[in-house]
Coordinates of C-alpha atoms and ligand atoms in Angstrom, one line a residue:
X1 CA 23.1 -22.5 -6.5
X2 CA 26.3 -22.9 -4.3
X3 CA 28.2 -26.2 -4.2
X4 CA 27.9 -25.9 -0.5
X5 CA 25.1 -27.4 1.4
X6 CA 23.6 -27.0 5.0
X7 CA 22.9 -30.0 7.1
X8 CA 20.5 -30.3 10.0
X9 CA 20.3 -33.3 12.4
X10 CA 16.9 -33.8 14.0
X11 CA 15.1 -36.9 15.4
X12 CA 18.3 -38.9 14.8
X13 CA 18.1 -38.0 11.0
X14 CA 20.6 -35.7 9.2
X15 CA 19.0 -33.8 6.3
X16 CA 21.0 -31.8 3.7
X17 CA 19.7 -28.5 2.3
X18 CA 20.9 -26.7 -0.8
X19 CA 22.6 -23.4 -0.3
X20 CA 22.0 -20.4 -2.6
X21 CA 24.5 -17.5 -2.9
X22 CA 23.4 -14.2 -4.2
X23 CA 25.4 -11.5 -6.0
X24 CA 26.5 -9.9 -2.6
X25 CA 25.4 -10.5 0.9
X26 CA 24.6 -13.6 3.0
X27 CA 23.9 -16.9 1.4
X28 CA 20.6 -18.6 2.0
X29 CA 19.8 -22.2 3.1
X30 CA 16.8 -23.5 1.1
X31 CA 14.8 -25.3 3.7
X32 CA 11.6 -25.7 1.7
X33 CA 11.8 -29.5 2.2
X34 CA 12.4 -29.2 5.9
X35 CA 8.9 -30.1 7.1
X36 CA 8.4 -32.9 4.6
X37 CA 11.8 -34.5 5.7
X38 CA 11.8 -33.8 9.5
X39 CA 8.2 -33.1 10.5
X40 CA 9.3 -29.9 12.2
X41 CA 9.0 -26.2 11.2
X42 CA 11.6 -23.5 11.6
X43 CA 10.7 -20.9 14.2
X44 CA 11.8 -17.3 13.6
X45 CA 8.8 -14.9 14.6
X46 CA 10.6 -11.7 13.8
X47 CA 12.2 -13.1 10.6
X48 CA 15.6 -12.4 12.2
X49 CA 17.2 -15.1 10.1
X50 CA 14.7 -15.7 7.3
X51 CA 14.9 -14.6 3.7
X52 CA 11.4 -14.6 2.4
X53 CA 12.2 -14.1 -1.4
X54 CA 14.8 -13.5 -4.0
X55 CA 15.1 -9.9 -5.2
X56 CA 17.1 -7.8 -7.5
X57 CA 15.8 -4.4 -6.3
X58 CA 17.5 -3.1 -3.2
X59 CA 20.6 -4.3 -1.2
X60 CA 21.4 -3.3 2.4
X61 CA 24.6 -4.1 4.2
X62 CA 23.7 -3.3 7.8
X63 CA 27.2 -3.6 9.2
X64 CA 28.7 -1.3 6.7
X65 CA 25.9 1.1 6.4
X66 CA 25.3 0.4 2.7
X67 CA 22.2 0.9 0.7
X68 CA 22.0 0.2 -3.1
X69 CA 18.9 0.7 -5.4
X70 CA 19.5 -1.7 -8.3
X71 CA 23.3 -1.5 -7.3
X72 CA 23.5 2.3 -7.2
X73 CA 24.6 3.8 -3.8
X74 CA 21.8 5.9 -2.3
X75 CA 24.1 8.9 -1.8
X76 CA 24.9 9.0 -5.6
X77 CA 21.2 8.7 -6.5
X78 CA 20.2 11.4 -3.9
X79 CA 23.0 13.7 -5.1
X80 CA 22.7 13.5 -8.9
X81 CA 19.2 12.2 -9.7
X82 CA 15.6 13.1 -9.1
X83 CA 12.8 11.0 -7.4
X84 CA 11.2 10.1 -10.8
X85 CA 14.5 8.8 -12.0
X86 CA 14.7 6.7 -8.9
X87 CA 11.2 5.4 -9.6
X88 CA 12.2 4.3 -13.1
X89 CA 15.2 2.6 -11.8
X90 CA 13.4 0.7 -9.1
X91 CA 10.6 -0.3 -11.6
X92 CA 12.6 -1.2 -14.6
X93 CA 16.0 -2.1 -13.3
X94 CA 18.2 0.4 -15.1
X95 CA 18.7 4.2 -15.1
X96 CA 16.7 5.9 -17.9
X97 CA 18.1 7.6 -20.9
X98 CA 17.2 11.2 -21.4
X99 CA 14.4 10.2 -23.8
X100 CA 13.1 7.4 -21.4
X101 CA 13.2 9.9 -18.6
X102 CA 11.3 12.6 -20.5
X103 CA 8.7 9.9 -21.5
X104 CA 8.3 8.6 -18.0
X105 CA 8.0 12.1 -16.5
X106 CA 5.3 12.9 -19.0
X107 CA 3.3 9.8 -18.4
X108 CA 3.4 10.1 -14.6
X109 CA 2.5 13.8 -14.7
X110 CA -0.6 12.9 -16.8
X111 CA -1.8 10.4 -14.2
X112 CA -1.7 12.9 -11.3
X113 CA -5.4 13.7 -11.3
X114 CA -7.8 11.4 -9.3
X115 CA -11.3 10.6 -10.3
X116 CA -13.6 13.6 -9.4
X117 CA -15.7 11.5 -7.2
X118 CA -12.7 10.7 -4.9
X119 CA -13.2 14.3 -3.8
X120 CA -16.6 13.3 -2.4
X121 CA -15.0 10.2 -0.7
X122 CA -13.1 12.5 1.6
X123 CA -16.3 14.1 2.8
X124 CA -17.1 11.1 4.9
X125 CA -14.1 11.7 7.2
X126 CA -14.1 13.9 10.4
X127 CA -11.9 16.9 9.8
X128 CA -9.6 15.8 12.6
X129 CA -9.1 12.4 11.2
X130 CA -5.4 11.3 11.1
X131 CA -4.2 11.7 7.5
X132 CA -2.8 8.3 7.5
X133 CA -6.4 6.9 8.2
X134 CA -7.5 8.9 5.1
X135 CA -4.7 7.5 3.0
X136 CA -5.3 3.8 4.1
X137 CA -9.0 4.2 2.9
X138 CA -8.4 6.4 -0.2
X139 CA -5.5 4.2 -1.6
X140 CA -7.7 1.1 -1.3
X141 CA -10.6 3.1 -2.8
X142 CA -8.6 3.7 -5.9
X143 CA -9.5 0.1 -6.9
X144 CA -13.2 1.1 -7.0
X145 CA -12.3 3.8 -9.7
X146 CA -9.8 2.0 -11.9
X147 CA -11.2 -1.4 -12.8
X148 CA -9.4 -1.4 -16.0
X149 CA -6.0 -1.9 -14.2
X150 CA -6.8 -4.6 -11.7
X151 CA -6.2 -7.7 -13.7
X152 CA -2.7 -8.6 -12.4
X153 CA -2.1 -11.3 -15.0
X154 CA -2.0 -8.5 -17.8
X155 CA 1.5 -6.8 -17.8
X156 CA -0.1 -3.7 -19.5
X157 CA -2.6 -3.4 -16.6
X158 CA 0.2 -4.0 -14.1
X159 CA 2.1 -1.1 -15.6
X160 CA -0.8 1.4 -15.8
X161 CA -1.8 0.5 -12.1
X162 CA 1.9 1.2 -11.1
X163 CA 2.1 4.5 -13.0
X164 CA -1.4 5.6 -11.6
X165 CA -0.2 4.9 -7.9
X166 CA 3.2 6.7 -8.3
X167 CA 1.3 9.6 -9.8
X168 CA -1.8 9.8 -7.6
X169 CA -0.3 9.2 -4.1
X170 CA 0.9 12.8 -3.9
X171 CA -2.5 14.1 -5.1
X172 CA -4.3 12.0 -2.4
X173 CA -1.7 13.0 0.2
X174 CA -2.2 16.7 -0.6
X175 CA -6.0 16.2 -0.5
X176 CA -5.8 14.4 2.9
X177 CA -3.8 17.4 4.2
X178 CA -6.0 20.1 2.7
X179 CA -9.1 18.3 4.1
X180 CA -7.8 18.3 7.8
X181 CA -7.1 22.1 7.5
X182 CA -10.4 22.9 5.9
X183 CA -8.9 24.3 2.6
X184 CA -10.1 23.4 -0.9
X185 CA -8.3 20.8 -2.9
X186 CA -5.8 22.1 -5.3
X187 CA -5.6 20.2 -8.7
X188 CA -2.1 19.2 -10.1
X189 CA -0.5 21.3 -12.7
X190 CA 1.2 19.6 -15.6
X191 CA 4.0 22.2 -16.1
X192 CA 5.4 21.4 -12.6
X193 CA 7.8 18.6 -11.7
X194 CA 6.6 15.8 -9.4
X195 CA 7.7 17.3 -6.0
X196 CA 7.0 21.0 -6.9
X197 CA 3.5 19.8 -7.9
X198 CA 2.9 18.2 -4.6
X199 CA 4.2 21.1 -2.6
X200 CA 1.8 23.4 -4.6
X201 CA -1.2 21.1 -4.0
X202 CA -0.4 21.3 -0.3
X203 CA 0.2 24.9 0.1
X204 CA -1.5 26.9 -2.8
X205 CA -4.8 28.5 -2.0
X206 CA -7.3 30.0 -4.6
X207 CA -6.9 33.5 -3.3
X208 CA -3.2 33.9 -4.6
X209 CA -0.5 32.4 -6.7
X210 CA 1.9 30.0 -5.0
X211 CA 5.5 29.9 -5.9
X212 CA 7.4 26.8 -5.2
X213 CA 10.9 27.4 -3.5
X214 CA 13.2 25.4 -5.6
X215 CA 15.6 24.6 -2.7
X216 CA 12.8 23.3 -0.7
X217 CA 11.4 21.2 -3.6
X218 CA 14.9 19.8 -4.3
X219 CA 15.3 18.8 -0.6
X220 CA 11.8 17.1 -0.4
X221 CA 12.6 15.4 -3.8
X222 CA 15.7 14.0 -2.3
X223 CA 13.8 12.9 0.9
X224 CA 11.5 10.9 -1.4
X225 CA 14.6 9.2 -2.9
X226 CA 15.9 8.2 0.5
X227 CA 12.5 6.7 1.5
X228 CA 11.8 4.9 -2.0
X229 CA 12.6 1.4 -1.1
X230 CA 14.3 -0.6 1.6
X231 CA 14.4 -4.4 0.9
X232 CA 12.0 -6.5 2.9
X233 CA 10.9 -4.2 5.7
X234 CA 7.6 -4.7 7.4
X235 CA 5.4 -2.8 5.0
X236 CA 7.0 -4.2 1.9
X237 CA 6.6 -7.7 3.2
X238 CA 2.9 -6.8 4.0
X239 CA 2.5 -5.8 0.4
X240 CA 4.1 -8.9 -0.9
X241 CA 2.0 -11.2 1.2
X242 CA -1.2 -9.3 0.2
X243 CA -0.1 -9.6 -3.5
X244 CA 0.6 -13.3 -3.2
X245 CA -3.1 -13.9 -2.8
X246 CA -3.7 -12.2 -6.1
X247 CA -5.3 -9.1 -4.5
X248 CA -5.3 -6.1 -6.8
X249 CA -2.4 -3.7 -6.7
X250 CA -4.3 -0.8 -5.1
X251 CA -5.5 -3.1 -2.2
X252 CA -1.9 -4.3 -1.8
X253 CA -0.5 -0.9 -1.5
X254 CA -3.3 0.2 1.0
X255 CA -2.0 -2.8 3.1
X256 CA 1.5 -1.4 3.0
X257 CA 0.2 2.1 4.0
X258 CA -1.5 0.6 7.0
X259 CA 1.6 -1.3 8.1
X260 CA 3.9 1.7 7.6
X261 CA 1.7 3.7 10.0
X262 CA 3.1 1.8 13.1
X263 CA 5.6 3.9 15.2
X264 CA 8.1 1.0 15.2
X265 CA 8.2 1.5 11.3
X266 CA 7.2 4.4 9.2
X267 CA 5.3 6.1 12.2
X268 CA 8.7 6.7 13.8
X269 CA 9.3 10.1 12.1
X270 CA 6.1 11.3 13.7
X271 CA 7.1 9.7 17.0
X272 CA 10.7 11.1 16.8
X273 CA 9.5 14.6 16.5
X274 CA 7.0 14.2 19.3
X275 CA 9.9 12.7 21.4
X276 CA 12.1 15.8 20.7
X277 CA 9.2 18.1 21.6
X278 CA 8.7 16.1 24.9
X279 CA 12.4 16.4 25.8
X280 CA 12.1 20.0 25.0
X281 CA 15.6 21.2 26.1
X282 CA 19.1 20.0 26.0
X283 CA 19.3 19.6 29.8
X284 CA 16.4 17.2 29.8
X285 CA 18.2 14.8 27.6
X286 CA 20.2 12.8 30.2
X287 CA 16.9 11.8 32.2
X288 CA 15.2 10.8 29.0
X289 CA 18.2 8.7 27.8
X290 CA 18.1 7.0 31.2
X291 CA 14.4 6.1 30.6
X292 CA 15.3 4.8 27.1
X293 CA 17.9 2.5 28.7
X294 CA 15.6 1.3 31.6
X295 CA 14.3 -2.2 30.8
X296 CA 11.2 -1.6 33.0
X297 CA 10.4 1.6 31.0
X298 CA 8.8 1.2 27.5
X299 CA 10.5 4.6 26.4
X300 CA 12.5 4.3 23.4
X301 CA 14.7 6.8 21.4
X302 CA 12.4 7.1 18.4
X303 CA 14.4 7.4 15.2
X304 CA 17.2 5.3 16.7
X305 CA 18.0 1.7 16.1
X306 CA 17.2 -0.5 13.2
X307 CA 16.7 -4.2 12.5
X308 CA 19.3 -4.4 9.8
X309 CA 21.6 -1.3 10.2
X310 CA 24.0 -2.0 13.0
X311 CA 26.0 1.1 11.8
X312 CA 24.9 4.6 10.8
X313 CA 21.9 4.4 8.4
X314 CA 23.3 6.0 5.3
X315 CA 20.1 7.8 4.8
X316 CA 20.4 9.5 8.2
X317 CA 23.5 11.2 7.1
X318 CA 22.0 12.6 4.0
X319 CA 18.8 13.5 6.0
X320 CA 20.9 15.5 8.5
X321 CA 22.6 17.4 5.7
X322 CA 19.3 18.2 4.2
X323 CA 17.9 19.3 7.5
X324 CA 20.6 21.9 7.7
X325 CA 20.2 23.0 4.1
X326 CA 16.3 23.5 4.6
X327 CA 16.8 25.4 7.9
X328 CA 19.4 27.6 6.3
X329 CA 17.2 28.3 3.3
X330 CA 14.2 29.2 5.5
X331 CA 16.4 31.4 7.8
X332 CA 15.8 29.1 10.8
X333 CA 18.9 29.9 12.7
X334 CA 18.7 28.1 16.0
X335 CA 15.9 25.6 16.0
X336 CA 15.7 24.3 19.5
X337 CA 14.5 20.9 18.3
X338 CA 17.7 20.6 16.1
X339 CA 19.8 21.4 19.2
X340 CA 18.1 18.8 21.2
X341 CA 18.4 16.3 18.2
X342 CA 22.1 17.0 17.7
X343 CA 23.0 16.8 21.4
X344 CA 20.7 13.6 21.9
X345 CA 22.6 12.0 19.0
X346 CA 26.0 13.0 20.6
X347 CA 25.1 11.7 24.0
X348 CA 23.5 8.4 22.6
X349 CA 26.4 7.7 20.3
X350 CA 28.8 7.9 23.3
X351 CA 26.7 5.8 25.7
X352 CA 27.8 2.3 26.3
X353 CA 24.1 1.1 26.2
X354 CA 23.6 2.3 22.6
X355 CA 27.1 1.4 21.5
X356 CA 26.8 -2.1 22.8
X357 CA 23.4 -2.6 21.1
X358 CA 24.6 -0.9 18.0
X359 CA 21.8 1.7 18.0
X360 CA 22.4 4.6 15.6
X361 CA 20.1 7.3 14.3
X362 CA 18.0 5.9 11.4
X363 CA 16.3 7.8 8.5
X364 CA 13.4 9.0 10.8
X365 CA 15.7 10.9 13.3
X366 CA 16.1 14.1 11.3
X367 CA 13.3 13.8 8.9
X368 CA 10.7 15.3 11.3
X369 CA 12.7 18.4 12.0
X370 CA 13.1 19.0 8.3
X371 CA 9.5 18.3 7.4
X372 CA 8.2 20.5 10.3
X373 CA 10.5 23.3 9.0
X374 CA 8.8 22.9 5.5
X375 CA 5.5 23.5 7.1
X376 CA 4.1 20.0 7.3
X377 CA 2.2 19.1 10.6
X378 CA 3.5 16.0 12.5
X379 CA 0.5 14.1 11.4
X380 CA 1.7 14.3 7.7
X381 CA 5.2 13.0 8.2
X382 CA 4.3 9.2 7.7
X383 CA 2.0 10.2 4.7
X384 CA 5.1 11.7 3.0
X385 CA 7.0 8.4 3.8
X386 CA 4.1 6.5 2.2
X387 CA 4.2 8.8 -0.9
X388 CA 7.9 8.0 -1.4
X389 CA 7.7 4.2 -0.5
X390 CA 4.8 3.6 -3.0
X391 CA 7.3 3.1 -5.7
X392 CA 9.3 0.5 -3.7
X393 CA 6.1 -1.3 -2.7
X394 CA 5.1 -1.4 -6.4
X395 CA 8.5 -2.6 -7.7
X396 CA 8.6 -5.4 -5.1
X397 CA 5.0 -6.4 -5.8
X398 CA 5.8 -6.4 -9.6
X399 CA 8.9 -8.6 -9.0
X400 CA 6.8 -11.0 -6.9
X401 CA 3.9 -11.2 -9.4
X402 CA 6.4 -11.7 -12.4
X403 CA 8.3 -14.5 -10.5
X404 CA 7.2 -17.8 -12.2
X405 CA 7.9 -19.7 -8.9
X406 CA 5.6 -17.3 -6.9
X407 CA 3.2 -19.1 -4.4
X408 CA 0.7 -17.7 -1.9
X409 CA 2.5 -16.8 1.4
X410 CA 1.2 -19.1 4.1
X411 CA 3.5 -19.3 7.2
X412 CA 2.8 -22.1 9.8
X413 CA 3.0 -21.9 13.6
X414 CA 4.1 -23.5 17.0
X415 CA 0.7 -24.3 18.6
X416 CA 0.8 -23.9 22.4
X417 CA -3.0 -23.8 22.9
X418 CA -5.3 -26.5 24.4
X419 CA -5.2 -30.0 23.3
X420 CA -8.4 -31.4 21.8
X421 CA -11.3 -31.5 24.4
X422 CA -15.1 -32.1 24.2
X423 CA -17.8 -29.4 24.3
X424 CA -19.3 -29.1 27.9
X425 CA -23.0 -28.1 28.3
X426 CA -23.3 -24.6 29.7
X427 CA -24.6 -25.9 33.0
X428 CA -21.3 -27.8 33.5
X429 CA -18.9 -24.9 32.9
Ligands
SDX1 C1 12.0 2.2 9.7 O1 13.0 -2.4 8.3 C2 13.2 -1.2 7.7 O2 14.1 -1.2 6.7 C3 12.5 -0.1 8.2 C4 12.8 1.3 7.6 C5 12.4 1.3 6.2 O3 13.0 2.2 5.4 O4 11.5 0.7 5.7 O5 14.2 1.5 7.7 C6 12.0 2.4 8.2 O6 11.1 1.6 10.2 C7 13.1 2.7 10.6 C8 13.0 2.3 12.0 C9 12.1 3.3 12.7 N1 11.8 2.9 14.0 C10 12.2 3.7 15.1 O7 13.0 4.5 15.0 C11 11.6 3.2 16.4 C12 12.7 3.0 17.5 N2 13.5 1.9 17.1 C13 13.1 0.5 17.6 O8 11.8 0.3 18.1 C14 13.9 -0.6 17.1 O9 15.2 -0.2 17.0 C15 13.4 -1.2 15.8 C16 12.0 -1.5 15.8 C17 13.7 -0.2 14.7 C18 14.3 -2.4 15.5 O10 13.9 -3.3 16.5 P1 14.5 -4.8 16.5 O11 15.5 -5.0 15.5 O12 13.5 -5.8 16.8 O13 15.5 -4.7 17.9 P2 14.9 -4.8 19.3 O14 13.7 -4.1 19.4 O15 14.9 -6.3 19.6 O16 16.0 -4.1 20.1 C19 17.3 -4.7 20.3 C20 17.6 -4.1 21.7 C21 16.5 -4.3 22.7 O17 17.2 -4.3 24.0 P3 17.3 -5.8 24.6 O18 16.0 -6.4 24.7 O19 18.3 -6.6 23.7 O20 18.0 -5.5 26.0 O21 17.9 -2.7 21.5 C22 17.0 -2.0 22.3 C23 15.9 -2.9 22.7 O22 15.2 -2.6 23.9 N3 16.6 -0.9 21.4 C24 16.4 0.3 21.9 C25 16.0 1.0 20.7 N4 15.8 0.2 19.7 C26 16.2 -1.1 20.2 N5 16.5 0.9 23.1 C27 16.2 2.3 23.2 N6 15.8 3.0 22.0 C28 15.6 2.5 20.9 N7 15.3 3.1 19.8

């Protein structure tokens, strides 16, 4: 608690509120008693100035373009570690020792299979169903198969549910992909690392062996690290709110998948690639940028802008480097989409509109080009984001459930509807 306090004068009465200072970052004013003392609510629909919780997991400095997972800078984790190491860090708060890492990898690997009846669950979908619709349904359906890990009051059940979701999301994602292309599901193999296992489940076919390209696997593993967590973003806040009611962890993560799907959030990687394809060539960029600046045109530069980052998204830099690495490895010399993306970024970053509004490329701007080069269809881009973000959602859900002060989330409103009125008979309406 800080010695400072905040004061607010309303209705002729001044109320003092305690101020809390975190380890780093903005202080918060605890206004929990505001309504009781003033009879008024705060009003902050987009949560522009609202901290909804305390957390030790991820810190973002939007002005400096800093992203820390449990205090470690994202570029160091992406450079030196792998995705399961980041999962361990986000879940338990510290980097694992070699023995802890080996044990964690072993346990996650042995949870990658899904209940065999899940395969029949997919048969209910049309083949052209968007893979995200399959993911929302199948992640929620996990609670129908794993009753032994839905009691959230039991720490051991919370842990097994967490391990199961980290392990099974790639399997479900690969199944969602295989189903839409009419190929048979591929079972996980325990002698492959997490991301190589996922690539093989996506691209192997029964007719021949599939050899994972280690450069591509390492690049995708790094992309998973970049997408693992991001403080109280929309889908994480959705998971926390769902979890605050006591809903089982599988249902909460399914809610997170649903929220992530939106083009303003995790769906932006799919939207950004479609935007680059719509622009098509470099000489179409100025007209498109004009539309993105036009107040009367709903066009936006997808993959640009961010609620928190008012500087370059640190993940976008690493994403751009990874994009070049993948294209080089795959021998893709001059990808016209990359040319459009690079030129669009150059033009936007020198345009007063984007400079004044502090709009920079975010994590979604280069990811689409990279994932397309890896062979993923656009409809799978947000599915990959969901695979990576599952550990962040779970870590945040676990932190909330283990918070002794946790209460059900129940915001209030500013009512602007009709005052009370009597029911008129239908003949008098
Ligand atoms: C993710 O929260 C997270 O951490 C999310 C995420 C994560 O890891 O979980 O980082 C992942 O969701 C990244 C963001 C992906 N979304 C996109 O790339 C979609 C395009 N970007 C925007 O829609 C927008 O920038 C948001 C939604 C990301 C942020 O919106 P805000 O903070 O609510 O800002 P805003 O919409 O109020 O925009 C502020 C101004 C507006 O102009 P004015 O009304 O002030 O005149 O900037 C303009 C906007 O019109 N603007 C854009 C723009 N983004 C904002 N104009 C053109 N193109 C854009 N991309």
